[in-house]
Short mmCIF file of C-alpha atoms in Angstrom, two decimals:
data_model
loop_
_atom_site.label_atom_id
_atom_site.label_comp_id
_atom_site.label_asym_id
_atom_site.label_seq_id
_atom_site.Cartn_x
_atom_site.Cartn_y
_atom_site.Cartn_z
CA MET A 1 5.07 -8.68 -7.21
CA THR A 2 3.71 -5.91 -4.98
CA LYS A 3 0.02 -5.30 -5.48
CA LYS A 4 -0.89 -1.89 -6.86
CA TYR A 5 -3.88 0.12 -5.69
CA ASP A 6 -5.93 2.51 -7.78
CA ILE A 7 -6.68 5.82 -6.04
CA ALA A 8 -8.92 8.81 -6.63
CA LEU A 9 -7.88 12.21 -5.29
CA LEU A 10 -10.68 14.74 -4.91
CA GLY A 11 -9.41 18.31 -4.65
CA ALA A 12 -6.05 17.88 -6.32
CA THR A 13 -5.63 21.63 -6.92
CA SER A 14 -6.10 22.61 -3.27
CA LEU A 15 -3.04 23.18 -1.10
CA THR A 16 -3.70 19.93 0.74
CA GLY A 17 -4.33 18.08 -2.52
CA GLU A 18 -1.06 19.32 -3.99
CA ALA A 19 0.78 18.18 -0.85
CA ILE A 20 -0.87 14.75 -1.06
CA LEU A 21 0.46 14.42 -4.60
CA GLU A 22 3.95 15.34 -3.37
CA HIS A 23 3.82 12.65 -0.70
CA LEU A 24 2.50 10.03 -3.13
CA ALA A 25 5.32 10.87 -5.54
CA GLU A 26 8.05 10.79 -2.88
CA ARG A 27 6.98 7.81 -0.79
CA ASN A 28 7.07 4.18 -1.78
CA PHE A 29 3.30 3.92 -2.13
CA PRO A 30 2.06 0.98 -4.25
CA LEU A 31 0.15 3.24 -6.61
CA GLY A 32 -1.58 1.84 -9.65
CA LYS A 33 -3.88 4.19 -11.54
CA LEU A 34 -4.34 7.69 -10.15
CA TYR A 35 -7.53 9.60 -10.91
CA LEU A 36 -7.67 13.32 -10.19
CA LEU A 37 -11.16 14.64 -9.50
CA SER A 38 -12.81 18.00 -9.05
CA ALA A 39 -16.30 19.39 -8.70
CA SER A 40 -15.19 22.87 -9.77
CA LEU A 41 -13.84 24.82 -12.71
CA SER A 42 -10.55 22.89 -12.67
CA VAL A 43 -12.20 19.96 -14.49
CA GLY A 44 -10.26 19.47 -17.71
CA ASP A 45 -7.04 20.98 -16.37
CA GLU A 46 -3.89 18.86 -16.27
CA ILE A 47 -1.49 18.11 -13.43
CA PHE A 48 1.98 16.69 -14.01
CA PHE A 49 2.63 13.62 -11.86
CA ARG A 50 5.40 11.03 -12.11
CA GLY A 51 6.39 11.93 -15.63
CA LYS A 52 3.01 12.45 -17.25
CA ASP A 53 0.08 14.83 -17.38
CA ILE A 54 -3.14 13.66 -15.74
CA VAL A 55 -6.42 15.30 -16.75
CA ILE A 56 -8.70 16.32 -13.88
CA GLU A 57 -12.05 14.57 -14.22
CA ASP A 58 -15.53 15.61 -13.13
CA ALA A 59 -16.24 14.03 -9.75
CA GLU A 60 -19.98 13.97 -10.48
CA GLN A 61 -19.41 11.67 -13.43
CA PHE A 62 -16.75 9.47 -11.83
CA ASP A 63 -17.44 5.85 -10.92
CA PHE A 64 -15.80 5.35 -7.51
CA GLY A 65 -16.09 1.61 -8.03
CA ARG A 66 -12.97 1.91 -10.22
CA VAL A 67 -10.73 2.59 -7.21
CA GLN A 68 -9.94 0.98 -3.86
CA LEU A 69 -9.17 4.27 -2.11
CA ALA A 70 -10.39 7.85 -2.37
CA LEU A 71 -8.44 10.66 -0.72
CA PHE A 72 -10.53 13.78 -0.16
CA ALA A 73 -8.95 17.26 0.02
CA ALA A 74 -11.84 19.36 -1.25
CA GLY A 75 -13.57 20.69 1.86
CA ALA A 76 -16.59 19.77 3.94
CA GLU A 77 -19.31 20.39 1.37
CA ALA A 78 -17.67 18.17 -1.23
CA ALA A 79 -16.97 15.49 1.37
CA ALA A 80 -20.60 15.44 2.50
CA HIS A 81 -21.73 15.02 -1.10
CA PHE A 82 -19.21 12.53 -2.46
CA ALA A 83 -18.13 10.39 0.51
CA PRO A 84 -21.42 8.44 0.72
CA LYS A 85 -21.28 7.82 -3.03
CA ALA A 86 -17.70 6.59 -2.85
CA ALA A 87 -18.39 4.35 0.14
CA ALA A 88 -21.49 2.91 -1.53
CA ALA A 89 -19.33 2.05 -4.55
CA GLY A 90 -17.05 -0.01 -2.30
CA CYS A 91 -13.98 2.18 -1.92
CA VAL A 92 -12.56 3.52 1.35
CA VAL A 93 -12.51 7.29 1.85
CA VAL A 94 -9.86 9.18 3.83
CA ASP A 95 -11.21 12.69 4.34
CA THR A 96 -9.17 15.72 5.40
CA SER A 97 -12.15 18.06 5.86
CA PRO A 98 -14.07 18.77 9.10
CA GLN A 99 -17.21 17.08 7.78
CA PHE A 100 -17.00 13.73 9.60
CA ARG A 101 -14.55 14.42 12.44
CA GLN A 102 -17.14 14.35 15.21
CA ASP A 103 -19.30 11.63 13.67
CA VAL A 104 -19.51 8.84 16.25
CA GLY A 105 -19.38 6.20 13.53
CA VAL A 106 -16.22 7.54 11.87
CA PRO A 107 -12.72 7.03 13.32
CA LEU A 108 -10.68 10.22 13.71
CA VAL A 109 -7.09 9.14 13.20
CA VAL A 110 -3.60 10.52 13.70
CA THR A 111 -1.24 7.72 12.70
CA ALA A 112 1.36 8.65 15.33
CA VAL A 113 -1.29 8.63 18.05
CA ASN A 114 -4.19 6.21 17.51
CA ARG A 115 -3.58 4.10 14.42
CA GLU A 116 -5.29 1.23 16.25
CA ARG A 117 -8.61 2.94 15.39
CA ILE A 118 -8.08 2.50 11.65
CA PRO A 119 -9.95 -0.85 11.44
CA GLU A 120 -13.11 0.99 12.49
CA PHE A 121 -13.33 2.31 8.93
CA ALA A 122 -15.22 -0.87 8.04
CA ALA A 123 -18.52 0.42 9.47
CA ARG A 124 -18.77 3.38 7.08
CA ARG A 125 -15.77 2.82 4.79
CA LEU A 126 -14.59 6.21 5.98
CA ILE A 127 -11.73 7.69 8.05
CA ALA A 128 -11.43 11.34 9.09
CA CYS A 129 -8.27 13.38 9.69
CA PRO A 130 -8.04 16.15 12.33
CA ASN A 131 -7.05 19.64 11.33
CA ALA A 132 -3.37 20.51 11.20
CA ALA A 133 -3.13 22.34 14.53
CA SER A 134 -4.88 19.53 16.40
CA MET A 135 -2.76 16.89 14.70
CA HIS A 136 0.53 18.62 15.52
CA LEU A 137 -0.47 19.10 19.14
CA LEU A 138 -1.79 15.56 19.53
CA THR A 139 1.51 14.14 18.30
CA VAL A 140 3.18 15.87 21.26
CA LEU A 141 0.44 15.27 23.81
CA LYS A 142 0.05 11.51 23.34
CA PRO A 143 3.36 10.36 24.91
CA ILE A 144 2.95 12.86 27.76
CA HIS A 145 -0.58 11.67 28.42
CA ASP A 146 0.51 8.03 28.42
CA ALA A 147 3.33 8.76 30.87
CA ALA A 148 1.74 11.23 33.28
CA GLU A 149 -2.02 11.50 32.53
CA MET A 150 -2.82 15.04 31.50
CA THR A 151 -5.55 16.88 33.38
CA ARG A 152 -5.45 20.24 31.59
CA ILE A 153 -4.10 21.80 28.40
CA ASP A 154 -3.90 25.53 27.69
CA VAL A 155 -2.76 26.33 24.18
CA VAL A 156 -2.38 29.40 21.99
CA THR A 157 -1.90 28.77 18.28
CA TYR A 158 -0.25 31.10 15.78
CA GLN A 159 -1.59 29.86 12.47
CA ALA A 160 -0.33 30.64 8.97
CA VAL A 161 -2.63 31.99 6.28
CA SER A 162 -2.16 28.87 4.15
CA GLY A 163 -4.50 27.18 6.60
CA THR A 164 -7.26 29.26 5.02
CA GLY A 165 -6.27 28.47 1.44
CA LYS A 166 -4.65 29.85 -1.69
CA ASP A 167 -6.71 33.04 -1.70
CA ALA A 168 -5.37 33.91 1.75
CA ILE A 169 -1.78 33.47 0.59
CA THR A 170 -2.47 35.82 -2.31
CA GLU A 171 -4.14 38.34 -0.01
CA LEU A 172 -1.19 38.44 2.40
CA ALA A 173 1.27 38.82 -0.49
CA ASP A 174 -0.79 41.56 -2.15
CA GLN A 175 -1.28 43.48 1.09
CA THR A 176 2.42 43.29 1.94
CA ARG A 177 3.33 44.56 -1.51
CA ALA A 178 0.79 47.37 -1.27
CA ILE A 179 2.12 48.54 2.10
CA PHE A 180 5.70 48.72 0.80
CA ASN A 181 4.45 50.57 -2.29
CA LEU A 182 2.46 53.00 -0.11
CA THR A 183 -0.83 52.09 -1.81
CA GLU A 184 -4.22 51.07 -0.45
CA THR A 185 -4.64 47.53 0.84
CA GLU A 186 -7.70 45.42 0.13
CA ASN A 187 -9.03 42.50 2.13
CA SER A 188 -11.66 39.98 1.08
CA VAL A 189 -10.56 36.72 2.70
CA TYR A 190 -10.24 38.11 6.22
CA ALA A 191 -12.42 40.71 7.92
CA LYS A 192 -9.37 42.86 8.68
CA ARG A 193 -5.97 43.34 7.10
CA ILE A 194 -3.66 40.38 7.82
CA ALA A 195 -0.37 41.90 6.62
CA PHE A 196 1.65 43.25 9.58
CA ASN A 197 -1.28 42.34 11.83
CA VAL A 198 -2.56 39.56 14.08
CA LEU A 199 -6.17 38.34 13.97
CA PRO A 200 -7.29 36.78 17.27
CA GLN A 201 -10.25 34.93 15.78
CA ILE A 202 -10.21 31.91 13.46
CA GLY A 203 -13.66 30.76 12.44
CA GLU A 204 -17.05 31.88 13.65
CA LEU A 205 -17.72 32.90 17.24
CA GLN A 206 -19.78 30.36 19.17
CA ASP A 207 -22.30 30.95 21.96
CA ASN A 208 -19.65 30.15 24.59
CA GLY A 209 -17.31 32.87 23.31
CA TYR A 210 -14.88 30.45 21.68
CA THR A 211 -14.46 30.24 17.91
CA SER A 212 -15.32 27.29 15.70
CA GLU A 213 -11.60 26.62 15.21
CA GLU A 214 -11.03 26.55 18.95
CA MET A 215 -13.91 24.17 19.52
CA LYS A 216 -12.58 21.93 16.75
CA MET A 217 -9.37 21.60 18.74
CA VAL A 218 -11.24 20.81 21.95
CA ASP A 219 -13.40 18.16 20.30
CA GLU A 220 -10.65 16.60 18.19
CA ILE A 221 -8.13 16.33 21.04
CA ARG A 222 -10.70 14.70 23.29
CA LYS A 223 -11.86 12.27 20.62
CA VAL A 224 -8.42 11.16 19.44
CA LEU A 225 -7.12 10.71 23.00
CA ASP A 226 -10.41 9.09 24.07
CA ALA A 227 -10.52 11.59 26.94
CA PRO A 228 -14.00 13.18 26.78
CA THR A 229 -13.59 15.20 29.99
CA LEU A 230 -10.04 16.45 29.45
CA ALA A 231 -9.83 20.22 30.08
CA VAL A 232 -8.67 21.90 26.86
CA ASN A 233 -8.51 25.70 26.70
CA PRO A 234 -7.44 26.98 23.25
CA THR A 235 -6.99 30.41 21.73
CA THR A 236 -6.39 30.36 17.98
CA VAL A 237 -4.72 33.30 16.26
CA ARG A 238 -4.07 34.01 12.57
CA VAL A 239 -0.64 35.53 11.93
CA PRO A 240 0.97 37.03 8.79
CA VAL A 241 3.04 33.95 7.96
CA PHE A 242 2.58 31.99 4.73
CA TYR A 243 3.36 28.47 5.98
CA GLY A 244 3.87 26.93 9.39
CA HIS A 245 1.68 26.81 12.49
CA ALA A 246 3.22 27.52 15.91
CA GLN A 247 1.77 26.73 19.33
CA ALA A 248 2.57 27.75 22.90
CA VAL A 249 1.41 24.88 25.08
CA HIS A 250 0.91 24.65 28.85
CA ILE A 251 0.17 21.19 30.26
CA GLU A 252 -0.89 20.05 33.71
CA THR A 253 -0.54 16.36 34.59
CA LYS A 254 -1.80 14.10 37.35
CA HIS A 255 1.66 12.63 37.91
CA LYS A 256 4.88 14.63 37.99
CA LEU A 257 6.81 14.66 34.71
CA ALA A 258 9.90 16.86 34.84
CA ALA A 259 10.98 18.83 31.79
CA GLN A 260 14.08 16.71 31.13
CA ALA A 261 12.07 13.51 31.39
CA ALA A 262 9.48 14.95 29.02
CA SER A 263 12.21 15.93 26.58
CA ASP A 264 13.68 12.43 26.65
CA LEU A 265 10.21 10.96 26.16
CA LEU A 266 9.42 13.14 23.16
CA LYS A 267 12.78 12.40 21.53
CA ASN A 268 11.69 8.78 21.21
CA ALA A 269 8.16 9.55 19.99
CA PRO A 270 7.19 9.18 16.31
CA GLY A 271 6.76 12.27 14.17
CA LEU A 272 8.71 14.63 16.44
CA THR A 273 12.07 16.38 16.46
CA VAL A 274 13.08 17.87 19.81
CA ILE A 275 15.26 20.98 19.84
CA ASP A 276 16.53 21.06 23.41
CA ALA A 277 19.38 23.56 23.11
CA GLN A 278 19.30 26.36 25.68
CA ASP A 279 20.39 28.93 23.11
CA ALA A 280 17.32 31.04 22.32
CA ASP A 281 18.41 31.26 18.69
CA ALA A 282 17.97 27.49 18.40
CA SER A 283 14.26 27.53 19.25
CA PRO A 284 12.27 26.25 16.26
CA THR A 285 10.32 28.71 14.12
CA PRO A 286 7.78 28.29 11.31
CA LEU A 287 10.59 29.01 8.85
CA ASP A 288 12.56 26.07 10.26
CA ALA A 289 9.53 23.82 9.84
CA ALA A 290 8.77 24.81 6.24
CA GLY A 291 8.96 21.78 3.98
CA GLN A 292 9.44 19.39 6.90
CA ASP A 293 7.21 16.42 7.73
CA GLU A 294 7.90 16.33 11.46
CA VAL A 295 6.69 18.50 14.32
CA LEU A 296 9.54 20.52 15.85
CA VAL A 297 9.38 20.89 19.64
CA GLY A 298 11.42 23.28 21.77
CA ARG A 299 11.48 25.35 24.96
CA ILE A 300 10.42 22.39 27.09
CA ARG A 301 10.45 23.62 30.68
CA ASP A 302 8.87 23.08 34.07
CA ALA A 303 5.97 25.39 34.83
CA ILE A 304 6.73 28.02 37.45
CA ALA A 305 3.24 28.19 38.94
CA LEU A 306 2.20 24.53 38.78
CA PRO A 307 3.85 21.63 40.63
CA ASN A 308 2.86 19.19 37.86
CA GLY A 309 3.10 21.57 34.94
CA LEU A 310 5.03 21.62 31.67
CA ASN A 311 5.42 24.39 29.11
CA LEU A 312 6.63 23.88 25.55
CA TRP A 313 6.63 25.37 22.07
CA LEU A 314 5.98 23.54 18.82
CA VAL A 315 5.98 24.40 15.12
CA ALA A 316 5.12 22.41 12.02
CA ASP A 317 4.42 22.88 8.33
CA ASN A 318 0.63 22.93 8.29
CA ILE A 319 0.37 21.91 4.63
CA ARG A 320 3.12 19.38 4.03
CA GLY A 321 3.20 18.10 7.62
CA GLY A 322 -0.53 18.46 8.23
CA ALA A 323 -3.56 16.56 7.00
CA SER A 324 -1.87 15.66 3.70
CA LEU A 325 0.85 13.58 5.35
CA ASN A 326 -1.56 12.00 7.80
CA CYS A 327 -3.91 11.14 4.94
CA VAL A 328 -1.19 9.37 2.95
CA LYS A 329 0.10 7.53 6.03
CA ILE A 330 -3.42 6.27 6.72
CA ALA A 331 -3.64 5.12 3.10
CA GLU A 332 -0.32 3.28 3.48
CA ILE A 333 -1.59 1.43 6.55
CA LEU A 334 -4.85 0.56 4.80
CA VAL A 335 -3.17 -1.00 1.78
CA GLU A 336 -0.58 -2.77 3.93
CA SER A 337 -2.95 -4.34 6.42
CA TYR A 338 -6.62 -3.99 5.56
CA LEU A 339 -7.34 -3.85 1.83
CA ASN A 340 -7.17 -6.88 -0.42
#
């Protein structure tokens, strides 16, 4: 008989938490008892899962010693507060927030890229997941780096409002409706109107002129690839799309890797679907990626201005195919190979 594992999910009502529940329901995960936790007003609410309603419990009162795994989808503040408690109680935490990503003692894992780092959880009983944009890009970069040794990455991201949260989705919908109804728009989530607009700043501006989101990408890419000096130059942009991040990527490598060879390489890489048709209408869009688990890659071409350069385009569902999927895949590897 397959052993079952009891799990706690902190942040079940967040977009990432809801997607984690979808993956747990759809995948063949050996799930025993599932506890849904919150530190907010959703305590006492019910969520329907696998044929029954589960009441959301107060995380402050929960004994994490009752579970083998805790999946965190509640943000950095909650992770900072509850992860040490959960680890001290003996369970392993997989955290989707930024809280521990740059902690030297915590492995930052993308299962398609560096799953060999998972055993390092033992030191702190904790594993961190990168943000969605970093994870999507890393899934593409890893096979290219292994084959040709990247020296520089320039990337512009076009990120959906769902990356901010449910309030941002509501704000975009309300603003769009107001514009069509010729009424005043209101904005509270973003500093400027997002509907029919593009916001070239995600996160707070740093002293070097980059934003916090951009520096997350720099730090996460370097850490996951174990390439601390790799040149990474990101610009992150918020666009009026509900779901699906897109990225225009320019890569320079030490060794020549032609576009066709790169395409063939990526076709055999995990977590990717390559769209190599020359028809412009076939290029993947956020709409194509909605509801998909894989990263869609297209427009792979040799750089005009660089002898060892590649350009490509990628899109992925930032919620379903982002941290939620990576979190559940890490949990699957843990129960298969590392937890008794």
